Coordinates of C-alpha atoms in Angstrom, one line a residue:
M1 CA 39.2 28.8 -0.5
S2 CA 36.2 27.8 -1.7
L3 CA 32.9 27.4 0.5
T4 CA 29.5 27.1 -1.2
I5 CA 26.1 27.2 0.7
V6 CA 23.9 24.2 -0.7
E7 CA 19.7 23.7 -0.2
A8 CA 18.8 20.5 0.7
R9 CA 17.4 19.4 -2.4
E10 CA 20.0 20.4 -4.0
A11 CA 22.5 18.4 -2.2
A12 CA 19.9 15.5 -1.9
D13 CA 20.0 15.3 -6.0
R14 CA 23.8 16.1 -6.0
L15 CA 24.8 13.4 -3.4
G16 CA 27.0 11.2 -5.7
E17 CA 29.0 14.6 -6.9
F18 CA 30.5 14.9 -3.6
D19 CA 33.6 12.8 -2.5
S20 CA 32.7 12.6 0.9
V21 CA 29.1 13.5 3.3
I22 CA 30.7 14.6 6.6
D23 CA 28.5 14.5 9.5
A24 CA 29.6 16.9 12.1
R25 CA 27.0 16.1 14.8
S26 CA 27.5 14.0 17.9
P27 CA 27.8 10.0 17.6
G28 CA 24.4 9.9 19.4
E29 CA 22.4 12.0 17.0
F30 CA 24.1 10.1 14.1
A31 CA 23.2 6.7 15.6
E32 CA 19.5 7.9 14.8
D33 CA 20.0 9.0 11.0
Y34 CA 22.3 10.5 8.8
L35 CA 22.6 11.1 5.2
P36 CA 23.1 8.3 2.8
G37 CA 27.2 7.7 2.8
A38 CA 27.5 10.2 5.6
L39 CA 30.9 10.0 8.1
N40 CA 30.7 10.9 11.1
W41 CA 33.1 13.6 12.6
P42 CA 31.9 14.9 15.7
V43 CA 33.0 18.4 16.5
L44 CA 31.5 17.7 19.8
D45 CA 31.0 14.2 21.4
D46 CA 27.9 13.4 23.1
G47 CA 29.3 14.2 26.7
E48 CA 30.6 17.4 25.1
R49 CA 27.5 18.6 24.0
R50 CA 25.8 18.2 26.8
L51 CA 28.6 20.0 28.9
V52 CA 28.1 23.0 26.4
G53 CA 24.2 23.0 26.8
T54 CA 24.5 23.0 30.5
L55 CA 26.8 25.6 30.9
Y56 CA 24.5 27.4 28.2
K57 CA 21.6 27.3 30.6
Q58 CA 23.3 27.4 34.0
V59 CA 26.2 29.8 33.4
S60 CA 25.8 32.2 30.4
A61 CA 25.9 31.7 26.9
L62 CA 29.6 33.7 26.7
H63 CA 31.2 30.7 28.9
A64 CA 29.3 28.4 27.2
R65 CA 30.8 29.5 23.9
K66 CA 33.9 30.0 25.2
V67 CA 34.5 26.2 26.5
G68 CA 32.7 25.0 22.9
A69 CA 35.1 26.6 20.8
A70 CA 38.2 25.3 22.8
L71 CA 36.7 21.6 22.4
V72 CA 35.4 22.2 18.5
A73 CA 38.8 23.3 17.6
R74 CA 40.4 20.5 19.3
N75 CA 38.2 17.9 17.7
V76 CA 38.3 20.0 14.4
A77 CA 42.1 19.5 14.6
R78 CA 42.2 15.9 15.3
H79 CA 39.8 15.1 12.3
I80 CA 42.0 17.2 10.1
E81 CA 45.2 15.0 10.9
Q82 CA 43.3 11.6 10.9
A83 CA 41.3 12.2 8.2
V84 CA 42.4 14.5 5.6
S85 CA 46.1 14.1 5.2
D86 CA 45.5 11.8 2.0
K87 CA 42.7 13.9 0.5
P88 CA 44.0 15.4 -3.1
R89 CA 43.2 18.9 -3.8
E90 CA 40.3 18.2 -5.9
W91 CA 38.6 16.8 -2.9
R92 CA 34.8 17.9 -2.5
P93 CA 33.3 17.1 0.8
L94 CA 29.5 18.2 1.8
V95 CA 29.3 19.5 5.8
Y96 CA 26.3 19.2 8.0
C97 CA 25.3 19.3 11.3
W98 CA 21.8 19.6 13.4
R99 CA 20.6 23.0 11.4
G100 CA 23.6 24.0 9.5
G101 CA 24.9 26.2 12.2
Q102 CA 28.1 26.6 14.3
R103 CA 29.1 22.9 14.2
S104 CA 29.6 22.3 10.6
G105 CA 30.4 26.2 10.1
S106 CA 33.5 25.7 12.0
L107 CA 34.5 22.1 10.4
A108 CA 33.5 23.3 6.8
W109 CA 35.3 26.9 7.4
F110 CA 38.6 25.1 8.2
L111 CA 38.4 22.6 5.4
S112 CA 37.6 25.6 2.8
Q113 CA 40.6 27.2 4.3
I114 CA 43.0 24.5 3.4
G115 CA 41.8 24.6 0.1
F116 CA 39.1 22.2 -0.5
R117 CA 35.9 22.7 -2.6
T118 CA 33.7 22.7 0.7
S119 CA 29.8 22.9 0.8
Q120 CA 27.8 23.3 3.8
L121 CA 24.1 21.7 3.7
A122 CA 21.8 24.7 4.7
G123 CA 19.5 23.8 7.3
G124 CA 21.7 20.7 8.5
Y125 CA 20.1 17.5 8.9
K126 CA 16.8 18.9 9.9
A127 CA 16.4 20.2 6.3
F128 CA 17.4 17.0 4.9
R129 CA 14.6 15.4 7.3
N130 CA 11.8 17.6 6.3
L131 CA 12.4 17.0 2.5
V132 CA 12.6 12.7 3.3
R133 CA 9.2 13.3 4.8
E134 CA 8.1 15.4 1.9
D135 CA 8.9 13.0 -0.7
L136 CA 7.7 9.8 1.6
E137 CA 4.4 11.5 0.7
R138 CA 4.9 12.7 -2.6
L139 CA 7.2 9.5 -4.3
P140 CA 4.5 6.6 -3.4
E141 CA 1.9 8.1 -6.0
T142 CA 4.4 7.8 -8.9
F143 CA 4.4 4.1 -8.8
G144 CA 2.2 1.0 -9.9
F145 CA 2.4 -1.2 -7.0
H146 CA 2.3 -5.1 -7.3
V147 CA 1.4 -6.8 -4.0
L148 CA 2.6 -10.0 -3.5
A149 CA -0.6 -11.3 -0.7
G150 CA -0.6 -14.7 1.3
R151 CA -0.4 -16.4 4.3
T152 CA 2.3 -16.6 6.7
G153 CA 5.1 -19.0 5.3
S154 CA 4.2 -19.1 1.6
G155 CA 7.2 -17.6 0.7
K156 CA 6.5 -13.9 -0.4
T157 CA 10.0 -12.7 0.9
R158 CA 11.8 -15.3 -0.9
L159 CA 9.4 -14.2 -3.9
L160 CA 10.5 -11.0 -3.8
Q161 CA 14.2 -12.0 -3.8
A162 CA 13.5 -14.0 -6.7
L163 CA 11.8 -11.4 -8.6
R164 CA 14.8 -9.4 -8.4
Q165 CA 17.0 -11.6 -9.3
Q166 CA 15.4 -11.7 -12.8
G167 CA 15.4 -8.3 -12.8
A168 CA 12.3 -7.0 -11.6
Q169 CA 12.0 -3.9 -9.7
V170 CA 11.6 -4.8 -6.1
L171 CA 10.5 -2.9 -2.7
D172 CA 11.3 -5.2 0.5
L173 CA 10.3 -3.0 3.4
E174 CA 10.8 -6.3 5.8
A175 CA 14.7 -5.9 4.5
L176 CA 14.3 -2.0 5.2
A177 CA 12.8 -3.3 8.7
C178 CA 15.1 -5.7 9.7
H179 CA 12.1 -7.3 11.0
R180 CA 9.5 -10.3 9.4
G181 CA 6.6 -8.5 10.6
S182 CA 5.3 -10.4 13.3
V183 CA 5.6 -10.7 17.0
L184 CA 8.2 -13.8 15.9
G185 CA 9.8 -11.4 13.2
G186 CA 13.1 -9.5 14.7
L187 CA 16.4 -11.0 12.8
P188 CA 19.0 -12.5 15.4
G189 CA 21.7 -10.1 15.6
Q190 CA 20.1 -7.3 13.6
P191 CA 18.3 -4.4 15.7
Q192 CA 15.7 -2.7 13.7
P193 CA 17.0 0.7 12.8
P194 CA 15.2 3.9 14.4
Q195 CA 12.1 5.4 12.6
K196 CA 14.4 8.3 10.9
R197 CA 17.1 5.8 9.9
F198 CA 14.4 3.1 8.5
D199 CA 12.4 6.4 6.4
T200 CA 15.9 7.3 5.0
L201 CA 16.5 3.9 3.7
L202 CA 13.0 3.8 2.0
W203 CA 13.6 7.4 1.1
Q204 CA 16.6 6.1 -0.9
A205 CA 15.1 2.8 -2.1
L206 CA 12.1 4.8 -3.7
R207 CA 14.5 7.1 -5.3
A208 CA 16.2 4.5 -6.9
L209 CA 13.0 3.1 -8.6
D210 CA 11.6 3.5 -12.0
P211 CA 8.3 4.8 -12.0
A212 CA 7.9 3.7 -15.6
R213 CA 8.1 0.3 -14.5
P214 CA 6.0 -2.2 -12.0
V215 CA 7.3 -2.5 -8.6
F216 CA 6.9 -5.7 -6.7
V217 CA 6.3 -5.2 -2.8
E218 CA 4.9 -7.7 0.0
S219 CA 1.5 -7.1 1.5
E220 CA 2.6 -5.3 5.0
S221 CA 0.8 -4.1 8.0
Q222 CA 1.5 -0.4 9.0
K223 CA 3.9 -1.3 11.4
V224 CA 6.7 -3.8 10.7
G225 CA 8.0 -4.5 14.2
S226 CA 9.0 -1.3 15.6
V227 CA 8.8 1.1 12.9
R228 CA 5.7 2.6 10.8
V229 CA 5.6 2.5 7.2
P230 CA 4.3 5.9 5.9
D231 CA 0.7 6.6 5.1
A232 CA 1.4 7.7 1.7
L233 CA 2.7 4.3 1.0
I234 CA 0.7 2.0 2.6
L235 CA -2.4 3.7 0.8
R236 CA -1.1 3.6 -2.6
M237 CA -0.5 -0.2 -2.1
R238 CA -4.0 -0.9 -0.9
E239 CA -5.8 1.2 -2.6
H240 CA -4.1 1.0 -6.2
G241 CA -2.0 -2.3 -5.8
R242 CA -2.4 -4.8 -8.1
C243 CA -2.5 -7.8 -5.9
T244 CA -1.2 -11.6 -6.6
V245 CA -2.2 -13.8 -3.7
V246 CA 0.6 -16.2 -3.5
E247 CA -0.1 -19.9 -2.2
M248 CA 1.6 -22.8 -1.1
S249 CA 0.3 -26.2 0.8
E250 CA 0.4 -26.2 4.6
A251 CA 3.2 -29.0 4.8
A252 CA 5.6 -26.7 2.5
R253 CA 4.1 -23.9 4.5
V254 CA 5.4 -25.4 7.8
E255 CA 9.0 -26.5 6.3
L256 CA 9.6 -22.9 5.3
L257 CA 8.8 -21.6 8.7
L258 CA 11.1 -24.4 10.3
Q259 CA 13.8 -22.9 8.0
E260 CA 13.2 -19.1 8.4
Y261 CA 12.6 -19.4 12.4
G262 CA 15.3 -22.4 13.0
F263 CA 17.3 -20.3 15.4
F264 CA 14.7 -20.4 18.1
A265 CA 15.6 -24.2 18.8
A266 CA 18.8 -22.8 20.1
D267 CA 16.9 -20.1 22.1
T268 CA 13.2 -21.7 23.1
E269 CA 13.1 -19.2 25.9
R270 CA 13.1 -16.4 24.0
F271 CA 10.3 -17.5 21.6
C272 CA 8.5 -18.5 24.8
R273 CA 9.1 -15.2 25.8
L274 CA 7.9 -13.7 22.7
I275 CA 4.5 -15.6 22.5
D276 CA 3.9 -14.3 25.9
G277 CA 2.7 -11.2 23.7
L278 CA -0.3 -13.3 22.3
V279 CA -1.5 -14.1 25.7
E280 CA -4.5 -11.2 24.9
L281 CA -5.4 -12.6 21.6
R282 CA -5.2 -16.4 22.2
G283 CA -5.6 -16.7 26.3
H284 CA -3.2 -18.1 28.7
E285 CA -4.3 -21.7 28.2
T286 CA -3.1 -21.6 24.3
V287 CA -0.1 -20.0 24.3
Q288 CA 0.9 -22.2 27.7
R289 CA 0.5 -25.0 25.4
W290 CA 2.4 -23.8 22.5
Q291 CA 5.3 -22.9 25.0
R292 CA 5.2 -26.6 26.4
M293 CA 5.5 -28.1 22.8
A294 CA 8.3 -25.5 21.8
R295 CA 10.1 -26.8 25.3
A296 CA 9.5 -30.5 24.2
G297 CA 11.3 -29.3 20.7
A298 CA 8.0 -30.1 18.8
W299 CA 8.9 -27.2 16.3
A300 CA 6.7 -28.6 13.1
E301 CA 3.8 -29.3 15.4
V302 CA 3.5 -25.8 17.1
F303 CA 4.2 -23.6 14.2
A304 CA 1.1 -25.5 12.3
E305 CA -1.0 -25.0 15.3
M306 CA -0.2 -21.0 14.8
M307 CA -0.6 -20.7 11.5
R308 CA -4.2 -22.2 11.6
E309 CA -5.0 -20.8 15.3
H310 CA -3.6 -17.5 14.9
Y311 CA -1.8 -16.0 12.1
D312 CA -4.1 -17.6 9.3
P313 CA -7.0 -16.0 10.6
L314 CA -5.6 -12.7 11.9
Y315 CA -4.0 -12.3 8.1
L316 CA -7.0 -13.1 6.4
R317 CA -9.2 -10.2 8.4
S318 CA -6.5 -8.0 8.0
M319 CA -6.0 -8.5 4.1
D320 CA -10.2 -8.5 3.7
R321 CA -10.3 -5.3 5.3
N322 CA -7.4 -3.8 3.5
F323 CA -7.4 -4.7 -0.1
R324 CA -11.0 -4.3 -0.9
H325 CA -10.3 -6.5 -4.1
L326 CA -8.3 -9.2 -3.2
A327 CA -11.4 -11.6 -3.9
Q328 CA -10.9 -11.1 -7.6
A329 CA -7.1 -11.2 -7.4
P330 CA -5.3 -13.7 -9.5
S331 CA -3.7 -16.7 -7.6
L332 CA 0.1 -18.2 -8.1
A333 CA 0.8 -21.3 -6.8
V334 CA 4.2 -21.9 -5.2
R335 CA 5.6 -25.8 -4.7
D336 CA 7.8 -24.8 -1.6
G337 CA 10.3 -22.7 -0.5
G338 CA 13.3 -24.0 -2.4
E339 CA 15.2 -21.8 -5.1
A340 CA 13.9 -23.6 -8.2
S341 CA 10.4 -23.4 -7.0
M342 CA 10.8 -19.7 -6.3
Q343 CA 12.7 -18.9 -9.5
D344 CA 9.6 -20.8 -11.5
A345 CA 7.0 -18.9 -9.8
A346 CA 8.9 -15.7 -10.4
R347 CA 8.9 -16.2 -14.0
E348 CA 5.4 -17.1 -13.9
L349 CA 4.4 -13.8 -12.4
L350 CA 6.5 -11.9 -14.6
Q351 CA 5.2 -13.3 -17.9
A352 CA 1.7 -12.3 -16.2
S353 CA 2.4 -9.0 -15.6

């Protein structure tokens, strides 16, 4: 028998040493966020958790514990039958629940009784969440960020990908957020993560970076779709980031947007519903004109107009406000959004860095 209580910082630093990380919370809690690589072995599902909570409030703590204990015992037995039979004696799981209490304690105790070298996370997910929040305040100041600025459709995200392929360190906030950062930025079939999940993914990404090397990142707004980039990271990028302005001709930008947002041609009404959100900024007449153009299939024309009349002015105002030294930043000309152009631009940028 072996059961060890592990503090959150130690667990985070040793995650790779555990053979499995097991989240004993309900599926609903797990969906909101979880430790990197965690598996969900709920000792109470969402309905059972609500039932026990209701009994605790409306009947008595003792009755709730009796019912809860029977449910937990059955669920733990099922997990052991389904997922433990193939585990060797040396298997080392880390188990946690919301606050490191009875749910993870019950599962961890059974696993330790079998003979596995089991660890339980002190303070549970709540302690891990506090650690993530602390690190997201602390980590950004350890990095030197090279910020890619540029108007909508200038290929900043593709350039980040080319930089990564050539060995550069990249922080792709839009990829972590599953969103391109505008009213049209939602990715088909890819819902955005909840805020807590985004924070954990960002925490993982930052911990994987080397502070001794530059980190390339795209100039982003504080919000990327529905998730918010931590203040410390935004401040570090804006106040201390080294900017490069990515430039591309309007024709090439329109072509890139047609490639990136071509899926709207199959769902024009979704596009029209989304740009309804621009009425306050651009007025009914302008938005309705763009909707008519989209319904007529004039995608190149509508994207060109939206760039000139909405996205470019908005972006330039934002950049002037948030990046005080942008006027002195060097520029990087990119021919088009093709792979060869992006690789050439990445090489040029790395040579100049």
